[in-house]
PDB file of C-alpha atoms in Angstrom:
ATOM      1  CA  GLU P   1      11.677  -6.968 -10.099  1.00  0.00           C
ATOM      2  CA  MET P   2      13.109  -3.952 -12.090  1.00  0.00           C
ATOM      3  CA  THR P   3      16.696  -4.354 -11.968  1.00  0.00           C
ATOM      4  CA  ASP P   4      19.153  -1.605 -12.394  1.00  0.00           C
ATOM      5  CA  ALA P   5      19.828  -2.646 -15.971  1.00  0.00           C
ATOM      6  CA  GLY P   6      16.121  -2.703 -16.671  1.00  0.00           C
ATOM      7  CA  ARG P   7      15.707   0.800 -15.080  1.00  0.00           C
ATOM      8  CA  ALA P   8      18.238   2.257 -17.422  1.00  0.00           C
ATOM      9  CA  PHE P   9      16.500   0.782 -20.438  1.00  0.00           C
ATOM     10  CA  VAL P  10      13.032   1.931 -19.219  1.00  0.00           C
ATOM     11  CA  GLU P  11      14.498   5.532 -18.727  1.00  0.00           C
ATOM     12  CA  SER P  12      15.798   5.568 -22.261  1.00  0.00           C
ATOM     13  CA  VAL P  13      12.308   5.201 -23.768  1.00  0.00           C
ATOM     14  CA  GLU P  14       9.435   7.692 -23.651  1.00  0.00           C
ATOM     15  CA  ALA P  15       5.867   6.242 -23.302  1.00  0.00           C
ATOM     16  CA  ALA P  16       2.693   8.179 -22.453  1.00  0.00           C
ATOM     17  CA  GLY P  17       4.926  11.280 -21.836  1.00  0.00           C
ATOM     18  CA  SER P  18       7.005   9.619 -19.250  1.00  0.00           C
ATOM     19  CA  HIS P  19      10.528   8.066 -19.132  1.00  0.00           C
ATOM     20  CA  CYS P  20       9.287   5.653 -16.357  1.00  0.00           C
ATOM     21  CA  TYR P  21       6.074   4.296 -17.688  1.00  0.00           C
ATOM     22  CA  THR P  22       6.314   0.910 -15.947  1.00  0.00           C
ATOM     23  CA  GLY P  23       4.982  -0.858 -12.822  1.00  0.00           C
ATOM     24  CA  GLY P  24       4.365  -4.340 -11.432  1.00  0.00           C
ATOM     25  CA  VAL P  25       0.829  -4.948 -11.620  1.00  0.00           C
ATOM     26  CA  ASP P  26      -1.469  -2.420 -13.455  1.00  0.00           C
ATOM     27  CA  GLY P  27      -5.347  -3.026 -13.535  1.00  0.00           C
ATOM     28  CA  HIS P  28      -7.769  -0.848 -15.617  1.00  0.00           C
ATOM     29  CA  ARG P  29     -11.548  -1.299 -15.048  1.00  0.00           C
ATOM     30  CA  ALA P  30     -10.802  -4.660 -13.379  1.00  0.00           C
ATOM     31  CA  ARG P  31     -13.156  -6.367 -10.861  1.00  0.00           C
ATOM     32  CA  ASP P  32     -12.571  -8.835  -8.271  1.00  0.00           C
ATOM     33  CA  TRP P  33      -8.854  -9.314  -8.890  1.00  0.00           C
ATOM     34  CA  VAL P  34      -6.594 -10.672  -6.117  1.00  0.00           C
ATOM     35  CA  VAL P  35      -2.920 -10.074  -5.845  1.00  0.00           C
ATOM     36  CA  ARG P  36      -1.269 -12.058  -2.991  1.00  0.00           C
ATOM     37  CA  ASP P  37       1.928 -13.619  -1.754  1.00  0.00           C
ATOM     38  CA  SER P  38       4.202 -11.948  -4.309  1.00  0.00           C
ATOM     39  CA  ARG P  39       7.383 -10.010  -4.076  1.00  0.00           C
ATOM     40  CA  ILE P  40       7.534  -6.820  -5.993  1.00  0.00           C
ATOM     41  CA  GLU P  41      10.725  -4.916  -5.952  1.00  0.00           C
ATOM     42  CA  GLY P  42      12.718  -1.938  -7.648  1.00  0.00           C
ATOM     43  CA  TYR P  43       9.946   0.052  -9.446  1.00  0.00           C
ATOM     44  CA  TRP P  44      11.406   3.553  -9.430  1.00  0.00           C
ATOM     45  CA  CYS P  45      13.384   5.782 -11.805  1.00  0.00           C
ATOM     46  CA  ASN P  46      15.959   8.458 -11.369  1.00  0.00           C
ATOM     47  CA  GLY P  47      13.835  11.198 -13.158  1.00  0.00           C
ATOM     48  CA  ASP P  48      10.121  10.553 -13.776  1.00  0.00           C
ATOM     49  CA  ILE P  49       8.063   8.613 -11.259  1.00  0.00           C
ATOM     50  CA  SER P  50       7.252   4.978 -11.653  1.00  0.00           C
ATOM     51  CA  GLU P  51       3.720   3.492 -11.652  1.00  0.00           C
ATOM     52  CA  HIS P  52       2.983   1.560  -8.521  1.00  0.00           C
ATOM     53  CA  GLY P  53       3.971  -1.858  -7.656  1.00  0.00           C
ATOM     54  CA  VAL P  54       0.224  -2.853  -7.561  1.00  0.00           C
ATOM     55  CA  HIS P  55      -2.096  -0.407  -9.076  1.00  0.00           C
ATOM     56  CA  PHE P  56      -5.965  -0.679  -9.795  1.00  0.00           C
ATOM     57  CA  TRP P  57      -7.935   2.370 -11.061  1.00  0.00           C
ATOM     58  CA  THR P  58     -10.149   3.601 -13.816  1.00  0.00           C
ATOM     59  CA  GLY P  59     -13.144   2.306 -12.151  1.00  0.00           C
ATOM     60  CA  SER P  60     -11.732  -0.851 -10.883  1.00  0.00           C
ATOM     61  CA  ARG P  61     -13.659  -2.578  -8.092  1.00  0.00           C
ATOM     62  CA  ASP P  62     -13.300  -5.143  -5.058  1.00  0.00           C
ATOM     63  CA  THR P  63      -9.581  -5.596  -5.488  1.00  0.00           C
ATOM     64  CA  VAL P  64      -7.763  -7.515  -2.802  1.00  0.00           C
ATOM     65  CA  VAL P  65      -3.990  -7.025  -2.161  1.00  0.00           C
ATOM     66  CA  GLU P  66      -2.769  -9.251   0.530  1.00  0.00           C
ATOM     67  CA  ARG P  67       0.334 -10.827   2.019  1.00  0.00           C
ATOM     68  CA  ASN P  68       2.708  -9.300  -0.590  1.00  0.00           C
ATOM     69  CA  VAL P  69       6.302  -7.946   0.119  1.00  0.00           C
ATOM     70  CA  PHE P  70       7.263  -4.713  -1.527  1.00  0.00           C
ATOM     71  CA  VAL P  71      10.883  -3.554  -1.520  1.00  0.00           C
ATOM     72  CA  ASP P  72      12.097  -0.253  -2.787  1.00  0.00           C
ATOM     73  CA  ASN P  73       9.220   0.912  -4.989  1.00  0.00           C
ATOM     74  CA  ALA P  74       8.588   4.625  -5.499  1.00  0.00           C
ATOM     75  CA  ARG P  75       4.923   3.830  -4.894  1.00  0.00           C
ATOM     76  CA  ALA P  76       3.971   0.355  -3.662  1.00  0.00           C
ATOM     77  CA  ILE P  77       0.014   0.100  -3.621  1.00  0.00           C
ATOM     78  CA  GLY P  78      -2.492   2.365  -5.276  1.00  0.00           C
ATOM     79  CA  PHE P  79      -6.171   2.318  -5.443  1.00  0.00           C
ATOM     80  CA  GLY P  80      -7.528   4.913  -7.896  1.00  0.00           C
ATOM     81  CA  MET P  81      -5.581   7.793  -9.250  1.00  0.00           C
ATOM     82  CA  THR P  82      -8.153   9.914 -11.285  1.00  0.00           C
ATOM     83  CA  SER P  83     -11.984   9.771 -11.201  1.00  0.00           C
ATOM     84  CA  GLY P  84     -14.007   7.998 -13.787  1.00  0.00           C
ATOM     85  CA  GLY P  85     -13.624   4.939 -15.889  1.00  0.00           C
ATOM     86  CA  ARG P  86     -15.723   1.761 -15.516  1.00  0.00           C
ATOM     87  CA  THR P  87     -19.182   2.360 -13.998  1.00  0.00           C
ATOM     88  CA  TYR P  88     -21.551  -0.024 -12.365  1.00  0.00           C
ATOM     89  CA  ASP P  89     -25.463  -0.505 -12.464  1.00  0.00           C
ATOM     90  CA  ASP P  90     -25.651  -1.233  -8.804  1.00  0.00           C
ATOM     91  CA  GLU P  91     -23.942   2.134  -7.840  1.00  0.00           C
ATOM     92  CA  PRO P  92     -21.571   0.639  -5.176  1.00  0.00           C
ATOM     93  CA  CYS P  93     -20.923   4.280  -3.751  1.00  0.00           C
ATOM     94  CA  PRO P  94     -24.114   6.327  -4.171  1.00  0.00           C
ATOM     95  CA  GLY P  95     -23.543  10.048  -4.462  1.00  0.00           C
ATOM     96  CA  VAL P  96     -19.956   9.796  -5.046  1.00  0.00           C
ATOM     97  CA  GLY P  97     -20.034   9.849  -8.951  1.00  0.00           C
ATOM     98  CA  ASP P  98     -17.551   8.079 -10.949  1.00  0.00           C
ATOM     99  CA  ALA P  99     -14.775   6.897  -8.513  1.00  0.00           C
ATOM    100  CA  GLY P 100     -11.264   5.716  -9.470  1.00  0.00           C
ATOM    101  CA  HIS P 101     -11.677   2.541  -7.394  1.00  0.00           C
ATOM    102  CA  TYR P 102     -14.675   0.953  -5.618  1.00  0.00           C
ATOM    103  CA  GLY P 103     -14.456  -1.030  -2.344  1.00  0.00           C
ATOM    104  CA  GLY P 104     -11.429  -3.323  -2.065  1.00  0.00           C
ATOM    105  CA  MET P 105      -9.070  -4.560   0.700  1.00  0.00           C
ATOM    106  CA  ILE P 106      -5.282  -3.868   1.250  1.00  0.00           C
ATOM    107  CA  ARG P 107      -4.185  -6.056   4.207  1.00  0.00           C
ATOM    108  CA  ASN P 108      -1.190  -7.744   5.691  1.00  0.00           C
ATOM    109  CA  ASN P 109       1.428  -6.418   3.308  1.00  0.00           C
ATOM    110  CA  LEU P 110       4.983  -5.630   4.133  1.00  0.00           C
ATOM    111  CA  ILE P 111       6.360  -2.550   2.372  1.00  0.00           C
ATOM    112  CA  ALA P 112      10.053  -1.427   2.864  1.00  0.00           C
ATOM    113  CA  GLY P 113      12.031   1.359   1.420  1.00  0.00           C
ATOM    114  CA  THR P 114      15.744   1.000   1.996  1.00  0.00           C
ATOM    115  CA  ARG P 115      18.078   2.123  -1.035  1.00  0.00           C
ATOM    116  CA  ASP P 116      19.528   5.575  -0.914  1.00  0.00           C
ATOM    117  CA  ALA P 117      19.440   5.625  -4.760  1.00  0.00           C
ATOM    118  CA  LEU P 118      15.593   5.406  -4.438  1.00  0.00           C
ATOM    119  CA  PHE P 119      15.458   8.207  -1.952  1.00  0.00           C
ATOM    120  CA  ASP P 120      17.790  10.261  -4.022  1.00  0.00           C
ATOM    121  CA  SER P 121      15.973   9.886  -7.102  1.00  0.00           C
ATOM    122  CA  GLY P 122      13.686  12.395  -8.696  1.00  0.00           C
ATOM    123  CA  SER P 123      10.417  11.306  -6.880  1.00  0.00           C
ATOM    124  CA  GLY P 124      11.921   9.495  -4.000  1.00  0.00           C
ATOM    125  CA  MET P 125       9.610   7.059  -2.263  1.00  0.00           C
ATOM    126  CA  ASP P 126       6.330   8.971  -2.912  1.00  0.00           C
ATOM    127  CA  GLY P 127       4.218   6.513  -0.769  1.00  0.00           C
ATOM    128  CA  GLY P 128       3.549   3.213   0.536  1.00  0.00           C
ATOM    129  CA  ILE P 129      -0.129   2.954   0.088  1.00  0.00           C
ATOM    130  CA  GLN P 130      -2.225   5.647  -1.804  1.00  0.00           C
ATOM    131  CA  LEU P 131      -5.982   5.999  -1.900  1.00  0.00           C
ATOM    132  CA  TRP P 132      -7.005   8.651  -4.602  1.00  0.00           C
ATOM    133  CA  TYR P 133     -10.747   8.712  -5.611  1.00  0.00           C
ATOM    134  CA  ALA P 134     -11.122   5.415  -4.003  1.00  0.00           C
ATOM    135  CA  CYS P 135     -14.469   5.020  -2.223  1.00  0.00           C
ATOM    136  CA  GLU P 136     -15.005   2.485   0.636  1.00  0.00           C
ATOM    137  CA  ALA P 137     -11.492   1.218   0.617  1.00  0.00           C
ATOM    138  CA  THR P 138     -10.109  -0.720   3.618  1.00  0.00           C
ATOM    139  CA  VAL P 139      -6.559  -0.676   4.610  1.00  0.00           C
ATOM    140  CA  LEU P 140      -5.975  -3.039   7.594  1.00  0.00           C
ATOM    141  CA  HIS P 141      -2.879  -4.438   9.220  1.00  0.00           C
ATOM    142  CA  ASN P 142      -0.100  -3.369   6.980  1.00  0.00           C
ATOM    143  CA  THR P 143       3.604  -2.566   7.889  1.00  0.00           C
ATOM    144  CA  ILE P 144       5.538   0.038   6.181  1.00  0.00           C
ATOM    145  CA  ALA P 145       9.074   0.832   7.056  1.00  0.00           C
ATOM    146  CA  ALA P 146      11.590   3.254   5.394  1.00  0.00           C
ATOM    147  CA  THR P 147      15.102   4.010   6.303  1.00  0.00           C
ATOM    148  CA  ARG P 148      14.490   7.552   5.178  1.00  0.00           C
ATOM    149  CA  ALA P 149      11.260   9.575   5.055  1.00  0.00           C
ATOM    150  CA  PRO P 150       8.791   8.885   2.201  1.00  0.00           C
ATOM    151  CA  TYR P 151       6.349  11.671   1.188  1.00  0.00           C
ATOM    152  CA  HIS P 152       3.687   9.793   3.154  1.00  0.00           C
ATOM    153  CA  ALA P 153       3.656   6.122   4.414  1.00  0.00           C
ATOM    154  CA  ILE P 154      -0.111   5.871   3.686  1.00  0.00           C
ATOM    155  CA  GLU P 155      -2.347   8.705   2.256  1.00  0.00           C
ATOM    156  CA  TRP P 156      -6.034   9.250   1.251  1.00  0.00           C
ATOM    157  CA  ARG P 157      -6.801  12.031  -1.085  1.00  0.00           C
ATOM    158  CA  PHE P 158      -9.836  13.835  -2.513  1.00  0.00           C
ATOM    159  CA  SER P 159     -13.313  14.105  -1.008  1.00  0.00           C
ATOM    160  CA  SER P 160     -14.646  11.000  -2.851  1.00  0.00           C
ATOM    161  CA  THR P 161     -12.275   8.807  -0.990  1.00  0.00           C
ATOM    162  CA  SER P 162     -13.745   6.971   1.936  1.00  0.00           C
ATOM    163  CA  GLY P 163     -13.237   3.867   4.066  1.00  0.00           C
ATOM    164  CA  ALA P 164     -11.062   2.709   6.857  1.00  0.00           C
ATOM    165  CA  VAL P 165      -7.412   2.949   7.604  1.00  0.00           C
ATOM    166  CA  VAL P 166      -6.930   0.712  10.735  1.00  0.00           C
ATOM    167  CA  ASN P 167      -4.183  -1.046  12.746  1.00  0.00           C
ATOM    168  CA  ASN P 168      -1.337  -0.082  10.317  1.00  0.00           C
ATOM    169  CA  LEU P 169       2.362  -0.005  11.626  1.00  0.00           C
ATOM    170  CA  THR P 170       4.485   2.587   9.893  1.00  0.00           C
ATOM    171  CA  THR P 171       7.894   4.334  10.577  1.00  0.00           C
ATOM    172  CA  HIS P 172       6.489   7.556   9.114  1.00  0.00           C
ATOM    173  CA  ASP P 173       3.321   9.470   8.921  1.00  0.00           C
ATOM    174  CA  LEU P 174      -0.376   8.855   7.587  1.00  0.00           C
ATOM    175  CA  ALA P 175      -1.881  11.732   5.831  1.00  0.00           C
ATOM    176  CA  SER P 176      -5.244  13.043   4.575  1.00  0.00           C
ATOM    177  CA  ARG P 177      -5.250  15.250   1.559  1.00  0.00           C
ATOM    178  CA  ASP P 178      -7.588  17.431  -0.316  1.00  0.00           C
ATOM    179  CA  GLY P 179     -10.589  16.801   1.776  1.00  0.00           C
ATOM    180  CA  ALA P 180     -10.490  13.049   2.085  1.00  0.00           C
ATOM    181  CA  VAL P 181     -11.997  11.632   5.309  1.00  0.00           C
ATOM    182  CA  MET P 182     -11.403   7.967   6.370  1.00  0.00           C
ATOM    183  CA  THR P 183     -12.223   5.936   9.629  1.00  0.00           C
ATOM    184  CA  THR P 184      -8.952   5.509  11.473  1.00  0.00           C
ATOM    185  CA  GLY P 185      -8.062   3.566  14.474  1.00  0.00           C
ATOM    186  CA  GLY P 186      -5.250   1.513  16.066  1.00  0.00           C
ATOM    187  CA  ASN P 187      -2.425   2.805  13.724  1.00  0.00           C
ATOM    188  CA  VAL P 188       1.059   3.370  15.115  1.00  0.00           C
ATOM    189  CA  GLU P 189       3.247   6.073  13.430  1.00  0.00           C
ATOM    190  CA  ASP P 190       6.907   6.937  13.831  1.00  0.00           C
ATOM    191  CA  ALA P 191       7.859   3.398  14.662  1.00  0.00           C
ATOM    192  CA  SER P 192      11.444   2.592  15.599  1.00  0.00           C
ATOM    193  CA  ALA P 193      13.452   0.562  13.116  1.00  0.00           C
ATOM    194  CA  ALA P 194      14.230  -1.587  16.172  1.00  0.00           C
ATOM    195  CA  LEU P 195      10.812  -3.120  15.999  1.00  0.00           C
ATOM    196  CA  PHE P 196      11.587  -4.995  12.636  1.00  0.00           C
ATOM    197  CA  VAL P 197      13.892  -7.993  12.027  1.00  0.00           C
ATOM    198  CA  ASP P 198      15.557  -6.574   8.945  1.00  0.00           C
ATOM    199  CA  ILE P 199      14.302  -3.623   6.936  1.00  0.00           C
ATOM    200  CA  PRO P 200      16.741  -3.769   4.065  1.00  0.00           C
ATOM    201  CA  SER P 201      15.670  -7.386   3.137  1.00  0.00           C
ATOM    202  CA  GLY P 202      12.020  -6.525   3.539  1.00  0.00           C
ATOM    203  CA  ASP P 203      11.708  -8.724   6.535  1.00  0.00           C
ATOM    204  CA  LEU P 204       9.379  -6.574   8.633  1.00  0.00           C
ATOM    205  CA  HIS P 205       8.286  -9.155  11.230  1.00  0.00           C
ATOM    206  CA  LEU P 206       8.370  -7.903  14.638  1.00  0.00           C
ATOM    207  CA  THR P 207      11.206  -8.419  17.139  1.00  0.00           C
ATOM    208  CA  SER P 208      11.055  -8.560  21.020  1.00  0.00           C
ATOM    209  CA  ALA P 209      11.302  -4.735  21.181  1.00  0.00           C
ATOM    210  CA  ALA P 210       7.844  -4.309  19.678  1.00  0.00           C
ATOM    211  CA  THR P 211       6.228  -4.216  23.156  1.00  0.00           C
ATOM    212  CA  GLY P 212       4.352  -0.908  22.046  1.00  0.00           C
ATOM    213  CA  VAL P 213       2.614  -2.541  19.195  1.00  0.00           C
ATOM    214  CA  VAL P 214       1.665  -5.953  20.616  1.00  0.00           C
ATOM    215  CA  ASP P 215      -1.959  -5.954  21.693  1.00  0.00           C
ATOM    216  CA  TRP P 216      -2.409  -2.472  20.865  1.00  0.00           C
ATOM    217  CA  GLY P 217      -4.641  -2.874  17.728  1.00  0.00           C
ATOM    218  CA  SER P 218      -8.177  -1.862  17.485  1.00  0.00           C
ATOM    219  CA  THR P 219     -10.768  -4.648  17.939  1.00  0.00           C
ATOM    220  CA  GLY P 220     -13.720  -5.316  15.842  1.00  0.00           C
ATOM    221  CA  TRP P 221     -11.841  -6.225  12.704  1.00  0.00           C
ATOM    222  CA  ALA P 222     -11.096  -9.843  13.082  1.00  0.00           C
ATOM    223  CA  ALA P 223     -13.671 -10.819  10.340  1.00  0.00           C
ATOM    224  CA  ASP P 224     -11.862  -8.746   7.846  1.00  0.00           C
ATOM    225  CA  CYS P 225      -8.301  -9.835   8.881  1.00  0.00           C
ATOM    226  CA  PRO P 226      -8.441 -13.161  10.966  1.00  0.00           C
ATOM    227  CA  THR P 227      -4.951 -13.957  10.184  1.00  0.00           C
ATOM    228  CA  ASP P 228      -1.595 -12.314   9.744  1.00  0.00           C
ATOM    229  CA  VAL P 229       0.878 -12.046   6.947  1.00  0.00           C
ATOM    230  CA  ASP P 230       2.075 -15.669   7.847  1.00  0.00           C
ATOM    231  CA  GLY P 231      -1.396 -17.239   8.109  1.00  0.00           C
ATOM    232  CA  GLU P 232      -1.200 -17.124  11.980  1.00  0.00           C
ATOM    233  CA  THR P 233      -4.416 -16.537  13.683  1.00  0.00           C
ATOM    234  CA  ARG P 234      -4.818 -13.108  15.332  1.00  0.00           C
ATOM    235  CA  ASP P 235      -5.955 -13.104  18.911  1.00  0.00           C
ATOM    236  CA  ALA P 236      -8.679 -11.199  20.423  1.00  0.00           C
ATOM    237  CA  GLN P 237      -6.573  -8.187  21.072  1.00  0.00           C
ATOM    238  CA  PRO P 238      -4.646  -8.031  17.728  1.00  0.00           C
ATOM    239  CA  ASP P 239      -1.010  -6.648  17.248  1.00  0.00           C
ATOM    240  CA  VAL P 240      -0.620  -3.459  15.077  1.00  0.00           C
ATOM    241  CA  GLY P 241       0.883  -4.214  11.531  1.00  0.00           C
ATOM    242  CA  ALA P 242       0.919  -7.307   9.315  1.00  0.00           C
ATOM    243  CA  ASP P 243       2.781  -9.525  11.817  1.00  0.00           C
ATOM    244  CA  GLU P 244       1.046 -11.042  15.008  1.00  0.00           C
ATOM    245  CA  TRP P 245       3.870 -11.489  17.394  1.00  0.00           C
ATOM    246  CA  VAL P 246       4.354 -15.018  18.632  1.00  0.00           C
ATOM    247  CA  ASP P 247       6.696 -15.255  21.753  1.00  0.00           C
TER     248      ASP P 247
END
């Protein structure tokens, strides 16, 4: 967590041309890292934009980010940012060139934006999940809920970005930018806050009001995400988002 006191200290120091050069987990040229079952909170600044809560880039590969809770971060999860970095002899993405991130899975994460101070800051809530120069990334069964509009809940950017964005539940929009093309399906945008137990605390489990997302997910992805954020088995007709509703 970056507290308000910590934020004031970070803002007082310039590093790499920024007064907010900080983040939760920041991996460069990293391969096969797993970030799971963590809570990451408060990474934003009043002026410059913070790094992500979890960010893997400069040629990182096959990262798994799962079952984490993110609360009030300017940017929660990022794969890639710029092209180039570490390269691989087996060319995981032929024809793409040097990507910012290769492969990887982002699944079953709960991402909440709630504080007015975050939304009123210089960058606001820039995004929940961001894929930039990220080839063959999979974003599956995540829930993103914000009390005010982020720039985008999930975005994929630049023509070298590819993969799948499937069965995600968000209160705001998903967006393609700068020529990026992803396989999409089963996503629900503009979800009501009433679908979630308690957005301010980051508890984005479904309530009984979530009839419009229960059993609405795309099938065919069970091998990639057989269980939900709590480890409960998804049924043959999965629910949208990180939580599989249990009546």
